[in-house]
Amino acid sequence: MTRIQRLPDHLVNQIAAGEVVERPASALKEMLENSLDAGSTRISVDLAQGGIKLIRVTDNGAGIAADDLPLALDRHATSKIASLDDLESVSTLGFRGEGLASVASVSRLTLVSRPQDADHAHQIIAIDGTLHPVEPAAHPHGTSVEVVDLYFNTPARRKFLKSENTEYAHCAATFERIALAHPDVEFLLRHNGKVAWRLPSQSAEDRVAALLGKDFVAAAIPLDSQAGPLALTGFVASPTYSKASRDAQYFYVNGRFVRDKTAQHALRQAYRDVLHHDRHPAYALFFQLEPSGVDVNVHPTKIEVRFRESQAVHQFLFHSVHKALAGTSAGAAPTVQVEGAEPAAPQLPRGESAPLFASASPRPASSGMPAPQPFQYQQQSIPLNVAREAVGVYDKMFGGLREEERALSRSEPAMPSPAAPLPHPAVLAMPAHDENGIPPLGFALAQLHGVYILSQCAEGLILVDMHAAHERIVYERLKTALETDSIPLQPLLLPVSFAADRMEVATAHEHGEEMKRLGVELAPLSPTQIAVRGVPVWLKDGDPVDLARAVLKDVREFGLTQVLTERRNELLATMACHGAVRANRQLTLPEMNALLRDMEATERSGQCNHGRPTWTRLTMRDLDKLFMRGQ
């Protein structure tokens, strides 16, 4: 029988290295975290052959005393914790004391350090885990850790390393993640002697723009939320800047980059109303809480954490991001950049989607053209009866005008003289959002191919996808109505019947009364026929049969309880799509203007229910660029 025996320390370190030092990027992460814990304000990184041949990290931190250099390479020796209480409230990035020891056991490591109060530096060399005596050395204040020939003594592990380019990509990603969370620290990265990154000490916004691109910042919504000990800052990208993968998701807990399922689920839920299911949001978020509220000692690489109050954290993250995204109403989003306009948009890698919106720029005074004036509907006189008829048409289409428009339609103003034609009723109801009386989305000019609305705004031209915009408006109305009680039902003057299978008829029999909360009234006529007697008031111009089939399908598949709770938004989005105004439907100017005003008053109206943009803007500068004016 084989006896139980204690493993040699060197073998223990090599086993630990298999967990902690998965690849060169893992060693780089441990070294960078040690530099940051030492209070460094300047850190430089040198790599050779993707980090396989050389990793050198030099900082200007507090340094290590000569007597402590051997302990720095000993397993589970650390200055960061001394008791269980310290472990339960870790505020440093490193704390285990096994990182350097693990790296030293599978490489040739040289550690040189000079404390801030020391006259000169000392160094210690470790080869294959064997420590050499401490010797004097030349080095400025701070520490330098040099790792050469990673896994030279464990060929089996080295075989699992990828190509130089792949390993360097992992190292660069690790460098960028750490640099992103510490904008006050100056970073330098060189690979094979060439400078790859040079990041000065800068603001958080400038650091995000440097690492994630100015296009990300242009499409991002700043976020600053706090509730008691919980705080969340950073940037969440507009849904129109979504990605095909999760590569643009950066989430930090107390300065530590983590992949946490609670946080990922909360952020995904915050985007569910505005993002298509196969797209992923982009964000750079920094979450702060008391160190005792999070357990960072659950994974050897510290990439995972465990929150002590995970439900409270989930709710805080969800509501913070959801509230930020709710402010993306039409008229508040930035503008699209025309290719070649100043400033030039950065080039994106193949396969990435460029942001549809960039910051709006006012028209320069030196352009030689007068400032845009409010568009006046004076090319024709509109009799009062025609104006009332137009208001009524929109009222039937979109479910009602605002009170000031209703008051206008009921009033009896004096007939205008021929020199002063009656302005359009919707124009009179527009809120004045700037000194010229122009609302954010401007005044409608025309309809393009029955799909897009063209509108003149203060900065230039607005283009609106009328179906996508109306879909969002109807969806938000349905949500608000269902949250308060139930969706208003519009009885049909002539019920519409359709052929149904036995499961649909059974579902209508079983849940007919409860489905009225969704604004849908169904009446089974026979084992194969169902009549639609009522639909939501905002969907009365849609196809009642398609709407009824969509609701029956969801209720049958998931059950009414789940449809009204977990899948409520998905069903309402489907219903809104059925009721939204369709392409190739001709709208009048009153209808177009009223739709623009509703967009300005609706949350998240910058995107439809599937995450597509509902509008964009071409500034006068963009148009001048297209026609080479002033060049």
XYZ file of C-alpha atoms in Angstrom:
631
model
C 0.000 0.000 0.000
C 1.339 3.432 -0.968
C 1.992 5.602 2.082
C 0.772 9.209 2.295
C 3.697 11.589 1.961
C 4.226 15.337 2.044
C 4.985 16.875 -1.337
C 8.188 18.891 -1.726
C 7.686 22.658 -1.648
C 9.052 22.998 -5.169
C 6.488 20.508 -6.525
C 3.716 22.254 -4.599
C 4.687 25.543 -6.232
C 4.674 23.945 -9.670
C 1.222 22.478 -9.044
C 0.004 25.900 -7.936
C 1.587 27.406 -11.040
C -0.682 25.212 -13.153
C -3.662 27.015 -11.617
C -2.310 30.535 -11.186
C 0.022 30.805 -14.199
C -2.032 29.423 -17.053
C -0.103 31.408 -19.672
C 2.219 34.470 -19.864
C -0.764 36.788 -19.454
C -1.472 35.213 -16.042
C 2.063 35.957 -14.844
C 1.793 39.501 -16.198
C -1.469 40.018 -14.299
C 0.119 38.957 -10.980
C 3.096 41.260 -11.527
C 0.971 44.277 -12.507
C -1.318 43.819 -9.510
C 1.703 43.744 -7.181
C 2.946 47.010 -8.697
C -0.429 48.688 -8.202
C -0.681 47.434 -4.608
C 2.726 49.042 -3.999
C 1.246 52.449 -4.836
C 3.012 52.872 -8.175
C 2.187 55.859 -10.361
C 4.318 54.739 -13.307
C 4.535 51.170 -14.645
C 6.367 49.909 -17.732
C 6.016 46.445 -19.256
C 8.448 44.780 -21.670
C 7.526 41.567 -23.498
C 9.468 39.356 -25.881
C 7.935 36.620 -28.043
C 4.479 37.227 -26.642
C 5.752 36.961 -23.063
C 7.063 33.417 -23.499
C 10.687 34.546 -23.698
C 10.523 37.642 -21.452
C 8.150 39.507 -19.155
C 9.573 42.503 -17.330
C 7.493 44.847 -15.148
C 9.139 47.940 -13.673
C 7.421 50.373 -11.302
C 8.141 53.292 -9.001
C 6.212 51.878 -6.049
C 7.092 51.472 -2.365
C 9.669 48.759 -3.030
C 10.729 45.681 -1.006
C 13.325 45.664 1.751
C 16.408 43.527 1.173
C 15.533 41.154 4.043
C 12.060 40.575 2.577
C 13.185 39.636 -0.938
C 13.409 35.858 -0.200
C 9.982 35.980 1.455
C 8.522 37.677 -1.634
C 9.289 34.473 -3.547
C 8.099 32.147 -0.787
C 4.702 30.472 -0.953
C 1.896 32.152 1.009
C 4.082 34.980 2.278
C 2.415 38.375 2.015
C 2.257 41.800 3.633
C -1.413 42.307 2.745
C -3.253 40.062 5.199
C -2.428 38.772 8.666
C -5.725 37.339 9.976
C -9.090 35.960 8.881
C -10.630 39.392 9.389
C -8.162 40.821 6.871
C -9.060 38.082 4.403
C -12.767 38.853 4.713
C -12.222 42.518 3.836
C -9.466 42.426 1.234
C -8.976 45.810 -0.432
C -5.810 44.995 -2.415
C -5.640 43.302 -5.805
C -3.230 40.625 -4.568
C -3.365 38.909 -1.189
C -2.612 35.167 -1.507
C 1.166 35.503 -1.587
C 1.544 32.634 -4.044
C 1.728 34.485 -7.361
C 5.465 35.265 -7.516
C 6.359 31.946 -5.880
C 4.397 30.058 -8.563
C 5.972 32.077 -11.368
C 9.463 31.581 -9.933
C 8.994 27.795 -9.847
C 8.460 27.592 -13.628
C 10.869 30.252 -14.926
C 14.116 32.134 -14.426
C 13.061 35.086 -12.276
C 15.006 38.137 -11.164
C 13.548 40.460 -8.525
C 15.247 43.841 -8.010
C 13.876 46.424 -5.611
C 14.776 49.638 -3.834
C 12.477 51.010 -1.129
C 11.810 54.727 -1.128
C 13.961 55.256 1.974
C 16.849 52.955 0.909
C 20.224 54.167 -0.336
C 20.603 51.435 -2.923
C 18.801 48.419 -4.376
C 19.116 44.657 -3.873
C 18.228 41.726 -6.065
C 17.448 38.039 -5.763
C 17.456 35.450 -8.542
C 15.326 32.298 -8.648
C 15.986 29.573 -11.230
C 13.648 26.591 -11.294
C 12.422 27.620 -7.853
C 15.910 27.666 -6.315
C 16.746 30.982 -4.649
C 20.188 32.575 -4.965
C 21.598 34.863 -2.261
C 20.458 38.471 -2.066
C 22.963 40.799 -3.745
C 23.354 44.580 -4.145
C 22.152 45.984 -7.453
C 21.638 49.241 -9.319
C 17.996 50.300 -9.592
C 15.940 53.485 -9.060
C 13.279 53.679 -6.370
C 10.694 50.971 -7.023
C 10.713 47.355 -8.133
C 11.507 45.382 -11.265
C 10.439 41.779 -11.844
C 11.919 39.951 -14.822
C 10.622 36.533 -15.907
C 12.620 34.680 -18.580
C 11.781 31.424 -20.376
C 8.411 30.688 -18.843
C 7.849 26.922 -18.372
C 11.432 26.113 -19.473
C 11.553 23.335 -16.820
C 8.103 21.859 -17.563
C 8.063 21.084 -21.294
C 4.630 19.452 -21.077
C 3.112 22.745 -19.891
C 4.997 24.749 -22.480
C 3.505 22.631 -25.267
C 0.068 23.958 -24.354
C 1.109 27.547 -25.050
C -0.100 28.995 -28.335
C 1.762 30.992 -30.957
C 3.652 34.174 -30.134
C 0.911 36.363 -31.633
C -1.818 34.603 -29.647
C 0.048 34.815 -26.345
C 0.835 38.479 -26.957
C -2.849 39.162 -27.667
C -3.714 37.706 -24.250
C -0.988 39.763 -22.581
C -2.184 42.949 -24.306
C -5.778 42.242 -23.223
C -4.625 41.801 -19.613
C -2.607 45.013 -19.793
C -5.582 46.953 -21.203
C -8.015 45.630 -18.581
C -5.759 46.694 -15.725
C -4.851 50.035 -17.299
C -8.536 50.825 -17.878
C -9.285 50.640 -14.145
C -6.374 52.876 -13.105
C -6.397 56.026 -15.269
C -4.303 57.908 -12.694
C -1.345 55.571 -13.327
C 1.018 56.023 -16.279
C 1.466 52.806 -18.289
C 3.923 51.778 -21.005
C 3.877 48.512 -22.978
C 6.643 47.373 -25.328
C 6.664 44.152 -27.341
C 9.868 42.980 -28.976
C 11.302 46.447 -28.403
C 8.420 48.330 -30.078
C 6.072 50.550 -28.104
C 2.505 49.212 -28.292
C 0.829 51.409 -25.658
C 1.884 54.665 -24.031
C -0.791 55.852 -21.626
C -0.200 58.998 -19.559
C -1.964 59.711 -16.302
C -5.373 60.954 -17.459
C -9.073 61.195 -16.690
C -11.307 58.135 -16.691
C -13.072 59.290 -19.874
C -9.778 59.852 -21.702
C -8.492 56.436 -20.604
C -11.677 54.751 -21.840
C -11.411 56.638 -25.146
C -7.737 55.646 -25.523
C -8.318 51.937 -24.881
C -11.844 51.342 -26.204
C -11.891 53.979 -28.930
C -13.448 57.396 -29.371
C -16.331 55.743 -31.204
C -17.243 53.913 -27.998
C -17.198 57.133 -25.954
C -19.218 58.932 -28.638
C -21.896 56.248 -28.434
C -21.702 55.858 -24.644
C -23.941 57.136 -21.868
C -22.069 58.301 -18.729
C -23.322 56.601 -15.584
C -22.920 57.668 -11.960
C -25.242 55.965 -9.495
C -25.052 55.457 -5.741
C -27.229 53.759 -3.140
C -25.786 53.541 0.355
C -22.445 51.695 0.198
C -23.000 50.709 -3.463
C -21.689 52.925 -6.245
C -21.555 52.387 -10.001
C -19.715 54.652 -12.426
C -18.496 54.358 -15.991
C -20.029 54.197 -19.440
C -22.745 52.075 -21.032
C -22.879 52.130 -24.812
C -26.024 52.973 -26.695
C -27.877 49.844 -27.890
C -27.051 50.833 -31.470
C -23.383 50.196 -30.609
C -24.032 46.534 -29.774
C -21.499 43.821 -30.622
C -21.623 40.276 -31.924
C -19.527 39.082 -28.943
C -18.866 40.008 -25.299
C -15.363 41.352 -26.003
C -16.380 44.957 -25.278
C -17.695 44.240 -21.771
C -15.516 45.514 -18.934
C -16.860 45.142 -15.406
C -14.789 45.908 -12.314
C -15.454 45.287 -8.633
C -13.368 47.539 -6.382
C -10.884 48.013 -9.216
C -10.633 44.287 -10.021
C -11.716 43.022 -13.465
C -14.143 40.128 -12.953
C -16.544 37.890 -14.840
C -19.518 37.589 -12.530
C -22.764 35.855 -13.461
C -24.881 38.045 -11.179
C -23.547 41.229 -12.750
C -23.723 39.875 -16.303
C -27.350 38.832 -15.845
C -28.335 42.186 -14.321
C -26.708 44.147 -17.151
C -28.202 41.900 -19.821
C -31.657 42.360 -18.273
C -31.192 46.137 -18.278
C -30.665 45.995 -22.056
C -33.424 43.494 -22.852
C -35.908 46.158 -23.974
C -33.553 47.758 -26.471
C -31.231 45.016 -27.700
C -31.761 42.228 -30.198
C -31.306 38.791 -28.661
C -28.188 37.848 -30.656
C -26.348 41.108 -29.927
C -24.323 41.971 -26.822
C -24.063 45.323 -25.035
C -20.783 47.191 -24.629
C -19.835 48.854 -21.367
C -17.004 49.868 -19.056
C -18.407 49.896 -15.519
C -16.713 50.295 -12.159
C -18.634 48.919 -9.185
C -17.623 49.922 -5.672
C -18.842 48.413 -2.406
C -17.502 47.634 1.051
C -14.688 45.016 0.818
C -16.545 42.920 3.379
C -19.513 42.713 0.982
C -17.655 40.675 -1.628
C -15.600 37.482 -1.384
C -12.677 37.654 -3.815
C -11.104 34.405 -2.562
C -13.198 31.994 -4.632
C -10.920 31.397 -7.653
C -7.138 30.966 -7.972
C -6.883 33.671 -10.646
C -9.329 35.963 -8.777
C -11.384 36.402 -11.961
C -14.578 35.412 -10.114
C -16.123 36.888 -6.983
C -19.080 36.120 -4.742
C -21.358 38.855 -3.391
C -22.715 38.415 0.092
C -25.963 40.202 -0.882
C -26.205 39.115 -4.493
C -29.890 40.020 -4.862
C -29.316 43.591 -3.675
C -26.327 43.924 -6.013
C -28.375 42.557 -8.918
C -31.193 45.039 -8.301
C -28.809 47.982 -7.945
C -26.918 47.182 -11.145
C -30.105 46.533 -13.101
C -31.889 49.714 -12.003
C -28.794 51.910 -12.451
C -28.201 50.839 -16.055
C -31.924 50.600 -16.873
C -32.421 54.185 -15.711
C -29.476 55.390 -17.805
C -30.823 53.660 -20.907
C -34.320 55.032 -20.256
C -32.940 58.491 -20.922
C -32.150 57.638 -24.544
C -35.319 59.265 -25.896
C -35.338 60.583 -29.416
C -33.851 64.036 -29.668
C -31.311 63.348 -26.913
C -28.989 61.141 -28.956
C -25.942 62.458 -30.807
C -25.608 62.637 -34.575
C -24.225 60.451 -37.324
C -20.874 61.358 -38.854
C -20.604 61.520 -42.628
C -17.493 59.749 -43.862
C -14.727 62.261 -44.343
C -16.270 64.915 -42.095
C -14.289 66.409 -39.238
C -13.469 64.915 -36.877
C -12.745 61.733 -38.804
C -14.260 58.587 -37.348
C -11.697 55.948 -36.309
C -11.384 52.863 -38.475
C -12.976 49.753 -37.011
C -11.845 46.152 -37.538
C -13.662 44.133 -40.139
C -16.889 42.730 -38.771
C -17.392 45.413 -36.102
C -20.331 47.777 -36.269
C -19.563 51.473 -36.243
C -21.750 53.646 -34.005
C -24.632 55.283 -35.767
C -24.399 58.357 -33.604
C -21.528 60.699 -32.813
C -21.465 63.978 -30.931
C -23.406 66.785 -32.540
C -21.382 69.823 -33.556
C -22.930 73.291 -33.958
C -22.683 74.851 -37.363
C -19.596 77.096 -37.483
C -20.267 80.815 -37.835
C -17.663 81.093 -40.581
C -19.506 78.776 -42.972
C -21.035 81.713 -44.831
C -24.630 80.488 -44.492
C -27.223 81.928 -42.113
C -28.302 79.916 -39.108
C -31.190 77.528 -39.862
C -34.604 79.023 -39.195
C -37.774 77.254 -38.070
C -39.577 75.650 -40.964
C -42.855 77.464 -41.664
C -45.832 75.742 -43.222
C -46.800 78.796 -45.279
C -46.707 77.344 -48.729
C -50.425 76.641 -48.498
C -53.448 77.642 -46.444
C -55.082 74.884 -44.432
C -58.806 75.383 -43.789
C -60.003 74.694 -40.272
C -62.071 71.654 -41.279
C -59.040 70.105 -42.996
C -56.914 70.711 -39.901
C -59.507 69.023 -37.723
C -59.732 66.104 -40.115
C -55.957 65.661 -40.008
C -55.991 65.627 -36.197
C -58.714 63.005 -36.268
C -56.783 60.806 -38.655
C -53.752 60.797 -36.360
C -55.992 60.188 -33.357
C -57.229 57.009 -35.039
C -53.744 55.916 -36.066
C -51.668 56.557 -32.965
C -54.171 56.448 -30.151
C -54.700 60.078 -29.299
C -52.997 63.468 -29.332
C -51.844 65.342 -26.283
C -54.261 67.592 -24.466
C -53.056 70.811 -26.071
C -53.687 69.317 -29.531
C -57.161 68.187 -28.484
C -57.897 71.661 -27.169
C -56.757 73.105 -30.478
C -59.062 70.825 -32.451
C -62.059 71.859 -30.289
C -61.395 75.611 -30.420
C -63.056 78.000 -32.901
C -60.424 80.594 -33.845
C -61.296 83.446 -36.165
C -60.791 82.631 -39.849
C -57.376 83.868 -40.917
C -56.921 86.459 -43.571
C -55.419 85.373 -46.908
C -52.125 87.043 -45.937
C -51.862 84.933 -42.777
C -52.678 81.306 -43.578
C -53.625 78.980 -40.735
C -50.528 77.156 -39.490
C -50.581 73.414 -39.166
C -52.277 72.347 -35.881
C -49.353 70.118 -34.887
C -46.965 73.050 -35.307
C -48.906 75.117 -32.788
C -48.597 72.322 -30.227
C -44.842 71.851 -30.575
C -42.791 72.675 -27.470
C -40.087 75.283 -27.947
C -36.765 73.580 -27.164
C -34.396 76.291 -28.343
C -34.296 80.023 -28.976
C -35.757 79.525 -32.467
C -38.697 77.474 -31.210
C -37.474 74.269 -32.878
C -38.076 70.997 -30.980
C -35.277 68.379 -30.887
C -36.589 66.381 -33.851
C -37.627 69.455 -35.784
C -40.562 69.847 -38.182
C -41.542 67.239 -40.748
C -40.856 68.079 -44.384
C -41.923 64.983 -46.279
C -42.049 61.191 -46.398
C -39.461 59.198 -48.347
C -40.650 56.055 -50.194
C -43.302 55.513 -47.544
C -40.618 54.418 -45.065
C -38.719 57.420 -43.699
C -39.778 60.808 -42.376
C -37.594 63.769 -43.331
C -37.521 66.564 -40.789
C -35.695 69.889 -40.507
C -34.073 70.556 -37.131
C -31.837 73.311 -35.811
C -28.635 71.448 -36.754
C -29.682 70.085 -40.135
C -31.741 67.115 -41.328
C -33.434 64.379 -39.280
C -34.329 60.983 -40.801
C -36.826 58.808 -38.905
C -37.769 55.178 -39.518
C -41.487 55.632 -38.897
C -42.279 51.931 -38.250
C -39.433 51.489 -35.764
C -40.285 54.746 -33.993
C -43.996 54.011 -33.717
C -43.217 50.479 -32.561
C -41.243 51.851 -29.587
C -43.970 54.369 -28.730
C -46.709 51.717 -28.748
C -44.512 49.309 -26.776
C -43.850 51.840 -23.998
C -47.575 52.664 -23.823
C -48.447 48.975 -23.507
C -45.867 48.490 -20.756
C -47.070 51.499 -18.766
C -50.702 50.439 -19.055
C -50.013 46.838 -17.988
C -47.884 47.968 -15.029
C -50.688 50.175 -13.704
C -53.552 47.721 -14.244
C -54.484 46.416 -17.669
C -54.244 47.475 -21.283
C -57.311 49.431 -22.502
C -59.412 47.269 -24.804
C -61.028 48.551 -28.005
C -64.087 46.445 -28.964
C -64.300 45.724 -32.671
C -67.497 46.825 -34.397
C -67.306 43.698 -36.556
C -65.528 40.772 -34.820
C -62.971 38.989 -36.989
C -62.945 35.178 -37.003
C -60.100 32.899 -38.056
C -59.379 29.208 -38.362
C -57.600 27.821 -35.276
C -56.291 24.470 -34.170
C -57.656 22.677 -31.119
C -54.799 23.852 -28.853
C -55.471 27.496 -29.723
C -59.188 27.033 -29.057
C -58.428 25.314 -25.739
C -56.097 28.147 -24.737
C -58.773 30.737 -25.576
C -61.331 28.776 -23.485
C -58.988 28.420 -20.499
C -57.427 31.903 -20.389
C -59.976 34.048 -22.250
C -60.914 36.208 -19.263
C -57.354 36.705 -18.026
C -56.156 37.618 -21.531
C -58.353 40.717 -21.389
C -55.646 42.202 -19.154
C -53.515 42.204 -22.304
C -56.260 44.048 -24.170
C -57.212 40.993 -26.248
C -60.790 39.598 -26.170
C -61.258 36.231 -27.863
C -64.402 34.111 -28.207
C -64.228 30.474 -29.374
C -66.969 29.902 -31.953
C -66.386 26.221 -32.627
C -63.630 23.598 -32.191
C -61.864 25.175 -35.178
C -62.898 28.862 -35.096
C -62.025 31.803 -32.843
C -63.446 35.315 -33.072
C -61.435 38.406 -32.115
C -63.843 40.802 -30.396
C -61.413 43.336 -28.992
C -57.796 44.449 -29.304
C -55.612 46.955 -27.404
C -56.721 50.499 -28.143
C -53.305 51.412 -29.568
C -53.338 48.405 -31.925
C -56.793 48.779 -33.404
C -55.393 49.525 -36.862
C -53.188 46.429 -36.868
C -54.032 42.926 -38.013
C -56.245 41.431 -35.249
C -55.719 37.850 -36.433
C -51.904 38.050 -36.385
C -52.074 39.719 -32.983
C -54.404 37.036 -31.579
C -52.208 34.216 -32.915
C -49.078 35.777 -31.365
C -50.719 36.099 -27.949
C -52.166 32.574 -28.076
C -48.807 31.136 -29.079
C -47.022 32.690 -26.095
C -49.745 31.817 -23.596
C -49.914 28.225 -24.830
C -46.135 27.756 -24.818
C -45.225 29.458 -21.543
C -48.458 29.771 -19.561
C -50.301 32.972 -18.750
C -48.500 33.543 -15.437
C -45.076 33.474 -17.036
C -46.298 35.585 -19.968
C -47.473 38.282 -17.544
C -44.227 38.193 -15.527
C -40.992 36.872 -17.038
C -42.012 37.077 -20.714
C -44.208 40.157 -20.448
C -41.860 42.468 -22.322
C -41.230 39.949 -25.111
C -44.967 39.560 -25.705
C -45.640 43.299 -25.559
C -42.830 43.888 -28.046
C -44.455 41.409 -30.423
C -47.833 43.063 -29.966
C -46.336 46.508 -30.597
C -44.733 45.277 -33.806
C -48.125 44.067 -35.046
C -49.736 47.405 -34.244
C -47.045 49.798 -35.474
C -47.597 51.792 -38.631
C -46.309 49.829 -41.605
C -43.936 50.830 -44.349
C -45.449 52.267 -47.549
C -48.257 53.848 -45.558
C -48.587 57.478 -46.557
C -48.670 59.913 -43.645
C -49.751 63.511 -43.716
C -47.675 66.322 -42.237
C -49.828 66.467 -39.063
C -49.347 62.732 -38.541
C -45.587 62.948 -39.081
C -45.185 65.900 -36.726
C -47.301 64.289 -34.019
C -45.188 61.132 -34.295
C -42.020 63.223 -33.847
C -43.452 64.865 -30.732
C -44.381 61.494 -29.254
C -40.847 60.245 -29.907
C -39.444 63.195 -27.950
C -41.691 62.332 -24.989
C -41.082 58.553 -24.996
C -38.306 56.812 -23.092
C -35.824 54.741 -25.102
C -37.338 56.007 -28.353
C -33.844 56.212 -29.836
C -34.108 52.471 -30.525
C -36.919 50.166 -31.530
C -37.760 47.018 -29.551
C -35.099 45.056 -31.448
C -32.243 47.485 -30.783
C -32.287 49.142 -34.207
C -31.981 52.939 -34.302
C -35.206 54.825 -34.958
C -33.631 58.058 -36.191
C -30.413 59.780 -37.134
C -29.248 63.306 -37.882
C -27.145 64.858 -40.643
C -25.790 68.213 -39.525
C -25.317 71.130 -41.883
C -21.588 70.522 -41.623
C -22.108 66.956 -42.841
C -24.252 68.151 -45.743
C -21.716 70.858 -46.633
C -19.035 68.176 -46.683
C -21.058 66.003 -49.035
C -21.421 68.871 -51.503
C -17.898 70.248 -50.906
C -19.215 73.627 -49.818
C -16.540 75.973 -48.511
C -13.686 73.816 -49.876
